[in-house]
DNA sequence: TTGCTTGCAAATGATTTGCACTGCT
DNA sequence: AGCAGTGCAAATCATTTGCAAGCAA
């Protein structure tokens, strides 16, 4: 284990902060999420790494979420989707197919994102909220499902 | 049943379009959602209308959703939240407390909303998606939970 | 050898569904 | 009559958890 990438180091640090080890099972999960085109479900993750036990995958995904390494997306579909935390990648949003449940990443123009942030801070303050983050989801039907 | 409001008429029409009757149980659900400050969970709805049977409430909420009368919000919490469909009220977004799960409505500036729409159409098109609608959720901690 | 990990099996819990019954129309 | 609507109890199913065994520091 020599050339540990920047990302791997960051993940390792976060796990260490939470008294968690970066085990092979957890590495497999991170690898799966890195390889994926976008957020994926647990069944999809297990498909990529058939050696993972379902319960351990769920458990590790939760632990990784708690350590700030993974983000869990909950939409209407049957399964939650998982992706690497934004602090390890970059701020983005999602395009969700209402037909097949597929989720794809999208990025807004930086200026627009700034405008939104300002707007949200103001709105939240008016309601007595302390905002932590925001999500923007665009729903629609993907090309595959449109036919 | 004389002075049926505009809203009631609209709901009645949508139900009729789906061969559904506007029964007292369904009225009770709509009343509960109207009275609520914002989106509420099923337990909260039952609290307001204790006569509703849980299973019927769930079933009717789903039917009402299918008829375009109700919208179901799925966030990370333990229960889904329900509100009247936007086409019966007005386009808005949500402020979600990560501590207690409370959901509150917020409205963006019309100009910003237009800018977003344009942006989303473009992004979706690039991905081969046909966009239908979007959601903007601002997460944070509400005043009650901040202490 | 202390304590984090793991996999299996069993539990959980929100939501859905089968079915017999009630009530419109 | 005939079919939509209801409530109860039972079923679903993604996700979580208990526990005994494995492994690293």
Short mmCIF file of C-alpha atoms (C1' of nucleotides) in Angstrom, two decimals:
data_model
loop_
_atom_site.label_atom_id
_atom_site.label_comp_id
_atom_site.label_asym_id
_atom_site.label_seq_id
_atom_site.Cartn_x
_atom_site.Cartn_y
_atom_site.Cartn_z
CA UNK A 1 0.00 0.00 0.00
CA UNK A 2 2.26 2.79 -1.19
CA UNK A 3 0.79 5.39 -3.53
CA UNK A 4 -2.23 6.26 -1.47
CA UNK A 5 -4.12 8.92 -3.35
CA UNK A 6 -5.27 12.17 -1.86
CA UNK A 7 -8.82 10.89 -1.72
CA UNK A 8 -7.83 7.70 0.05
CA UNK A 9 -5.88 9.66 2.60
CA UNK A 10 -8.82 11.97 3.28
CA UNK A 11 -11.13 9.00 3.74
CA UNK A 12 -8.67 7.29 6.01
CA UNK A 13 -8.43 10.42 8.15
CA UNK A 14 -12.17 10.76 8.53
CA UNK A 15 -12.52 7.15 9.50
CA UNK A 16 -9.71 7.48 12.02
CA UNK A 17 -11.46 10.48 13.52
CA UNK A 18 -14.41 8.22 14.17
CA UNK A 19 -12.37 5.28 15.46
CA UNK A 20 -13.14 3.29 12.37
CA UNK A 21 -10.69 1.21 10.37
CA UNK A 22 -10.39 1.41 6.63
CA UNK A 23 -10.96 -2.30 6.08
CA UNK A 24 -11.11 -4.14 2.79
CA UNK A 25 -14.88 -4.29 2.89
CA UNK A 26 -15.05 -0.53 3.31
CA UNK A 27 -12.50 -0.05 0.57
CA UNK A 28 -14.63 -2.17 -1.72
CA UNK A 29 -17.62 0.05 -1.03
CA UNK A 30 -15.65 3.21 -1.72
CA UNK A 31 -14.27 1.66 -4.91
CA UNK A 32 -17.75 0.75 -6.03
CA UNK A 33 -18.99 4.27 -5.43
CA UNK A 34 -16.00 5.74 -7.24
CA UNK A 35 -16.47 3.52 -10.25
CA UNK A 36 -20.18 4.18 -10.52
CA UNK A 37 -21.44 6.76 -12.98
CA UNK A 38 -23.50 8.40 -10.27
CA UNK A 39 -25.34 7.52 -7.07
CA UNK A 40 -26.14 3.82 -6.83
CA UNK A 41 -28.34 1.58 -4.71
CA UNK A 42 -27.18 -1.15 -2.41
CA UNK A 43 -28.21 -3.95 -4.80
CA UNK A 44 -26.20 -2.23 -7.52
CA UNK A 45 -23.24 -1.93 -5.21
CA UNK A 46 -23.42 -5.62 -4.35
CA UNK A 47 -23.55 -6.44 -8.02
CA UNK A 48 -20.18 -4.74 -8.50
CA UNK A 49 -18.69 -6.38 -5.44
CA UNK A 50 -20.44 -9.73 -4.98
CA UNK A 51 -18.26 -10.62 -2.01
CA UNK A 52 -19.81 -8.01 0.23
CA UNK A 53 -22.37 -9.29 2.70
CA UNK A 54 -25.57 -7.31 2.46
CA UNK A 55 -25.81 -6.51 6.15
CA UNK A 56 -22.20 -5.47 6.38
CA UNK A 57 -22.59 -3.27 3.32
CA UNK A 58 -25.59 -1.56 4.88
CA UNK A 59 -23.80 -1.23 8.17
CA UNK A 60 -20.63 0.16 6.63
CA UNK A 61 -22.55 2.54 4.42
CA UNK A 62 -24.17 3.94 7.55
CA UNK A 63 -20.87 4.20 9.36
CA UNK A 64 -19.26 5.84 6.34
CA UNK A 65 -22.17 8.23 6.21
CA UNK A 66 -21.65 9.09 9.85
CA UNK A 67 -17.96 9.69 9.20
CA UNK A 68 -18.78 12.07 6.35
CA UNK A 69 -17.42 9.81 3.65
CA UNK A 70 -20.70 8.80 2.07
CA UNK A 71 -23.96 10.57 1.36
CA UNK A 72 -27.29 8.78 1.32
CA UNK A 73 -29.96 10.02 -1.08
CA UNK A 74 -33.56 9.22 -0.29
CA UNK A 75 -36.04 9.71 -3.07
CA UNK A 76 -39.33 7.99 -3.70
CA UNK A 77 -37.94 4.77 -5.20
CA UNK A 78 -37.61 1.49 -3.41
CA UNK A 79 -33.93 1.81 -2.57
CA UNK A 80 -31.84 4.64 -1.23
CA UNK A 81 -28.92 5.77 -3.40
CA UNK A 82 -25.38 6.28 -2.15
CA UNK A 83 -22.51 8.41 -3.39
CA UNK A 84 -19.23 9.78 -2.04
CA UNK A 85 -19.76 12.84 0.15
CA UNK A 86 -19.64 16.20 -1.60
CA UNK A 87 -16.74 17.30 0.58
CA UNK A 88 -14.70 14.56 -1.10
CA UNK A 89 -15.91 15.33 -4.61
CA UNK A 90 -17.72 18.56 -5.49
CA UNK A 91 -21.06 20.21 -4.94
CA UNK A 92 -23.62 18.98 -7.44
CA UNK A 93 -27.27 18.10 -7.84
CA UNK A 94 -29.35 15.30 -9.29
CA UNK A 95 -31.46 14.43 -12.25
CA UNK A 96 -33.87 11.63 -11.38
CA UNK A 97 -35.76 9.43 -13.82
CA UNK A 98 -39.29 8.93 -12.54
CA UNK A 99 -39.64 5.81 -14.62
CA UNK A 100 -36.57 3.69 -13.88
CA UNK A 101 -35.26 5.46 -10.80
CA UNK A 102 -31.85 6.16 -12.29
CA UNK A 103 -30.03 9.13 -10.76
CA UNK A 104 -27.51 11.25 -12.64
CA UNK A 105 -25.31 14.12 -11.45
CA UNK A 106 -25.69 17.67 -12.70
CA UNK A 107 -23.81 20.84 -11.85
CA UNK A 108 -25.26 24.32 -11.77
CA UNK A 109 -23.50 27.42 -12.97
CA UNK A 110 -21.35 28.79 -10.14
CA UNK A 111 -23.07 32.16 -10.27
CA UNK A 112 -26.49 30.64 -10.00
CA UNK A 113 -25.33 28.47 -7.14
CA UNK A 114 -24.11 31.56 -5.32
CA UNK A 115 -27.41 33.29 -5.90
CA UNK A 116 -29.25 30.30 -4.52
CA UNK A 117 -27.08 30.16 -1.45
CA UNK A 118 -27.74 33.78 -0.65
CA UNK A 119 -31.43 33.27 -1.20
CA UNK A 120 -31.54 30.21 1.02
CA UNK A 121 -29.67 31.86 3.84
CA UNK A 122 -32.15 34.68 3.84
CA UNK A 123 -35.22 32.44 3.68
CA UNK A 124 -33.93 30.16 6.40
CA UNK A 125 -33.10 33.08 8.66
CA UNK A 126 -36.64 34.38 8.26
CA UNK A 127 -37.95 31.09 9.55
CA UNK A 128 -35.46 30.87 12.38
CA UNK A 129 -33.56 28.06 10.70
CA UNK A 130 -29.82 27.63 10.59
CA UNK A 131 -29.21 26.21 7.11
CA UNK A 132 -26.61 23.47 6.68
CA UNK A 133 -26.95 22.45 3.07
CA UNK A 134 -29.40 22.19 0.22
CA UNK A 135 -30.44 19.81 -2.49
CA UNK A 136 -31.84 20.51 -5.92
CA UNK A 137 -33.46 17.60 -7.67
CA UNK A 138 -34.78 17.69 -11.21
CA UNK A 139 -37.28 14.95 -11.95
CA UNK A 140 -38.09 13.77 -15.40
CA UNK A 141 -37.93 10.82 -17.74
CA UNK A 142 -34.59 9.65 -19.07
CA UNK A 143 -33.80 8.91 -22.69
CA UNK A 144 -33.91 5.16 -22.20
CA UNK A 145 -37.41 5.33 -20.73
CA UNK A 146 -38.72 7.85 -23.23
CA UNK A 147 -37.98 5.30 -25.91
CA UNK B 1 -73.37 20.64 0.95
CA UNK B 2 -73.96 24.00 -0.69
CA UNK B 3 -71.08 26.49 -0.86
CA UNK B 4 -68.47 24.21 -2.32
CA UNK B 5 -65.29 26.23 -2.66
CA UNK B 6 -63.20 26.43 -5.77
CA UNK B 7 -60.64 24.12 -4.24
CA UNK B 8 -63.23 21.53 -3.30
CA UNK B 9 -64.63 21.61 -6.79
CA UNK B 10 -61.19 21.11 -8.31
CA UNK B 11 -60.52 18.17 -6.03
CA UNK B 12 -63.90 16.68 -6.77
CA UNK B 13 -63.20 16.93 -10.50
CA UNK B 14 -59.85 15.22 -10.27
CA UNK B 15 -61.30 12.42 -8.23
CA UNK B 16 -64.13 12.00 -10.68
CA UNK B 17 -61.60 11.81 -13.51
CA UNK B 18 -60.13 8.83 -11.73
CA UNK B 19 -63.47 7.21 -10.86
CA UNK B 20 -63.01 8.00 -7.21
CA UNK B 21 -65.66 9.35 -4.86
CA UNK B 22 -65.05 12.26 -2.58
CA UNK B 23 -66.01 10.43 0.59
CA UNK B 24 -66.00 11.74 4.12
CA UNK B 25 -62.76 9.97 4.90
CA UNK B 26 -61.08 11.61 1.93
CA UNK B 27 -62.56 14.95 2.88
CA UNK B 28 -61.14 14.54 6.34
CA UNK B 29 -57.69 13.95 4.89
CA UNK B 30 -57.92 17.00 2.65
CA UNK B 31 -59.16 19.07 5.60
CA UNK B 32 -56.25 17.89 7.69
CA UNK B 33 -53.77 18.82 5.00
CA UNK B 34 -55.43 22.20 4.53
CA UNK B 35 -55.34 23.00 8.22
CA UNK B 36 -51.74 21.95 8.66
CA UNK B 37 -49.03 24.59 8.67
CA UNK B 38 -47.08 22.62 6.09
CA UNK B 39 -46.47 19.05 4.99
CA UNK B 40 -47.40 16.53 7.68
CA UNK B 41 -46.84 12.85 8.36
CA UNK B 42 -49.50 10.20 8.58
CA UNK B 43 -49.32 9.99 12.39
CA UNK B 44 -49.80 13.75 12.53
CA UNK B 45 -52.74 13.50 10.20
CA UNK B 46 -54.36 10.81 12.34
CA UNK B 47 -53.85 12.97 15.39
CA UNK B 48 -55.99 15.68 13.80
CA UNK B 49 -58.63 13.22 12.67
CA UNK B 50 -58.61 10.32 15.14
CA UNK B 51 -61.51 8.62 13.40
CA UNK B 52 -59.45 7.75 10.35
CA UNK B 53 -58.25 4.18 10.15
CA UNK B 54 -54.54 4.05 9.52
CA UNK B 55 -54.74 1.70 6.57
CA UNK B 56 -57.52 3.66 4.93
CA UNK B 57 -55.63 6.88 5.43
CA UNK B 58 -52.56 5.39 3.76
CA UNK B 59 -54.66 3.95 0.98
CA UNK B 60 -56.54 7.17 0.35
CA UNK B 61 -53.40 9.23 0.48
CA UNK B 62 -52.00 7.02 -2.29
CA UNK B 63 -55.17 7.28 -4.32
CA UNK B 64 -55.27 11.04 -3.84
CA UNK B 65 -51.66 11.17 -4.90
CA UNK B 66 -52.50 9.24 -8.05
CA UNK B 67 -55.34 11.64 -8.77
CA UNK B 68 -53.02 14.62 -8.47
CA UNK B 69 -54.62 15.94 -5.31
CA UNK B 70 -51.86 15.10 -2.87
CA UNK B 71 -48.09 15.18 -3.03
CA UNK B 72 -45.90 12.81 -1.05
CA UNK B 73 -42.53 14.06 0.18
CA UNK B 74 -39.86 11.52 0.97
CA UNK B 75 -36.90 12.73 2.96
CA UNK B 76 -34.62 10.87 5.30
CA UNK B 77 -36.94 10.79 8.31
CA UNK B 78 -39.00 7.86 9.46
CA UNK B 79 -42.27 9.01 7.91
CA UNK B 80 -43.16 10.47 4.54
CA UNK B 81 -44.80 13.90 4.57
CA UNK B 82 -47.96 14.79 2.67
CA UNK B 83 -49.32 18.08 1.35
CA UNK B 84 -51.88 19.24 -1.18
CA UNK B 85 -50.54 19.07 -4.74
CA UNK B 86 -48.87 22.21 -6.04
CA UNK B 87 -51.39 22.48 -8.85
CA UNK B 88 -54.01 23.10 -6.17
CA UNK B 89 -51.90 25.52 -4.19
CA UNK B 90 -48.75 27.14 -5.57
CA UNK B 91 -45.21 26.20 -6.46
CA UNK B 92 -42.99 26.23 -3.40
CA UNK B 93 -40.06 24.49 -1.76
CA UNK B 94 -39.14 23.12 1.63
CA UNK B 95 -37.08 23.89 4.65
CA UNK B 96 -36.34 20.71 6.60
CA UNK B 97 -35.12 20.47 10.17
CA UNK B 98 -32.50 17.75 10.42
CA UNK B 99 -33.10 17.43 14.11
CA UNK B 100 -36.87 17.06 14.54
CA UNK B 101 -37.89 16.36 10.95
CA UNK B 102 -40.27 19.28 10.73
CA UNK B 103 -40.92 20.56 7.21
CA UNK B 104 -41.85 24.14 6.40
CA UNK B 105 -42.79 25.78 3.10
CA UNK B 106 -40.67 28.45 1.43
CA UNK B 107 -41.13 30.36 -1.81
CA UNK B 108 -38.37 31.56 -4.06
CA UNK B 109 -38.35 34.85 -5.86
CA UNK B 110 -40.21 34.49 -9.17
CA UNK B 111 -37.23 35.66 -11.17
CA UNK B 112 -34.92 33.18 -9.56
CA UNK B 113 -37.46 30.44 -10.10
CA UNK B 114 -37.55 31.31 -13.80
CA UNK B 115 -33.79 31.27 -14.00
CA UNK B 116 -33.74 27.85 -12.38
CA UNK B 117 -36.34 26.50 -14.76
CA UNK B 118 -34.36 27.61 -17.76
CA UNK B 119 -31.21 26.16 -16.29
CA UNK B 120 -32.87 22.84 -15.55
CA UNK B 121 -34.38 22.52 -19.00
CA UNK B 122 -30.97 22.97 -20.51
CA UNK B 123 -29.21 20.56 -18.19
CA UNK B 124 -31.88 17.92 -18.59
CA UNK B 125 -31.81 18.22 -22.36
CA UNK B 126 -28.05 17.67 -22.32
CA UNK B 127 -28.59 14.40 -20.52
CA UNK B 128 -31.44 13.31 -22.72
CA UNK B 129 -33.99 13.83 -19.96
CA UNK B 130 -37.45 15.28 -20.33
CA UNK B 131 -37.89 17.28 -17.13
CA UNK B 132 -41.27 17.25 -15.39
CA UNK B 133 -40.67 19.15 -12.19
CA UNK B 134 -38.05 20.01 -9.63
CA UNK B 135 -37.62 20.23 -5.90
CA UNK B 136 -35.40 22.46 -3.84
CA UNK B 137 -34.87 21.43 -0.25
CA UNK B 138 -32.96 23.49 2.27
CA UNK B 139 -31.78 21.47 5.25
CA UNK B 140 -30.88 22.97 8.57
CA UNK B 141 -31.82 23.13 12.21
CA UNK B 142 -35.00 24.91 13.25
CA UNK B 143 -35.29 27.46 16.03
CA UNK B 144 -36.90 25.01 18.43
CA UNK B 145 -34.05 22.55 18.05
CA UNK B 146 -31.31 25.17 18.14
CA UNK B 147 -32.53 26.06 21.61
"C1'" DT C 1 -6.50 -9.34 24.86
"C1'" DT C 2 -9.09 -5.53 23.93
"C1'" DG C 3 -12.10 -3.94 20.76
"C1'" DC C 4 -13.35 -3.03 15.97
"C1'" DT C 5 -15.36 -6.13 12.13
"C1'" DT C 6 -17.96 -9.44 9.93
"C1'" DG C 7 -21.78 -12.57 8.35
"C1'" DC C 8 -25.71 -14.94 9.50
"C1'" DA C 9 -30.14 -14.98 11.08
"C1'" DA C 10 -33.70 -12.62 13.25
"C1'" DA C 11 -36.05 -8.24 14.27
"C1'" DT C 12 -37.98 -3.73 12.99
"C1'" DG C 13 -41.26 -0.69 11.29
"C1'" DA C 14 -43.41 2.16 7.78
"C1'" DT C 15 -46.38 1.15 4.26
"C1'" DT C 16 -49.21 -2.07 1.53
"C1'" DT C 17 -52.55 -5.56 0.75
"C1'" DG C 18 -56.31 -9.50 1.28
"C1'" DC C 19 -60.70 -10.00 2.55
"C1'" DA C 20 -65.21 -9.65 4.30
"C1'" DC C 21 -68.41 -6.07 5.23
"C1'" DT C 22 -70.75 -1.57 4.69
"C1'" DG C 23 -72.87 1.79 1.98
"C1'" DC C 24 -73.61 4.60 -2.22
"C1'" DT C 25 -76.14 4.94 -6.55
"C1'" DA D 1 -78.07 -5.56 -7.39
"C1'" DG D 2 -73.46 -4.03 -8.13
"C1'" DC D 3 -69.46 -1.96 -7.32
"C1'" DA D 4 -66.56 1.55 -4.63
"C1'" DG D 5 -64.93 2.31 0.11
"C1'" DT D 6 -63.70 0.83 4.80
"C1'" DG D 7 -61.30 -1.43 8.75
"C1'" DC D 8 -58.95 -5.15 10.58
"C1'" DA D 9 -55.40 -8.22 10.50
"C1'" DA D 10 -51.72 -10.14 8.03
"C1'" DA D 11 -48.03 -9.56 4.62
"C1'" DT D 12 -44.06 -6.87 2.48
"C1'" DC D 13 -39.64 -5.53 2.15
"C1'" DA D 14 -35.74 -2.33 2.68
"C1'" DT D 15 -32.98 -1.60 6.32
"C1'" DT D 16 -31.29 -2.45 11.07
"C1'" DT D 17 -29.65 -5.16 14.82
"C1'" DG D 18 -28.04 -9.23 18.09
"C1'" DC D 19 -24.73 -12.28 18.49
"C1'" DA D 20 -20.79 -15.38 18.12
"C1'" DA D 21 -16.63 -15.74 15.70
"C1'" DG D 22 -12.48 -13.40 13.19
"C1'" DC D 23 -8.83 -10.27 13.03
"C1'" DA D 24 -5.79 -6.25 13.78
"C1'" DA D 25 -3.02 -3.34 17.05
#
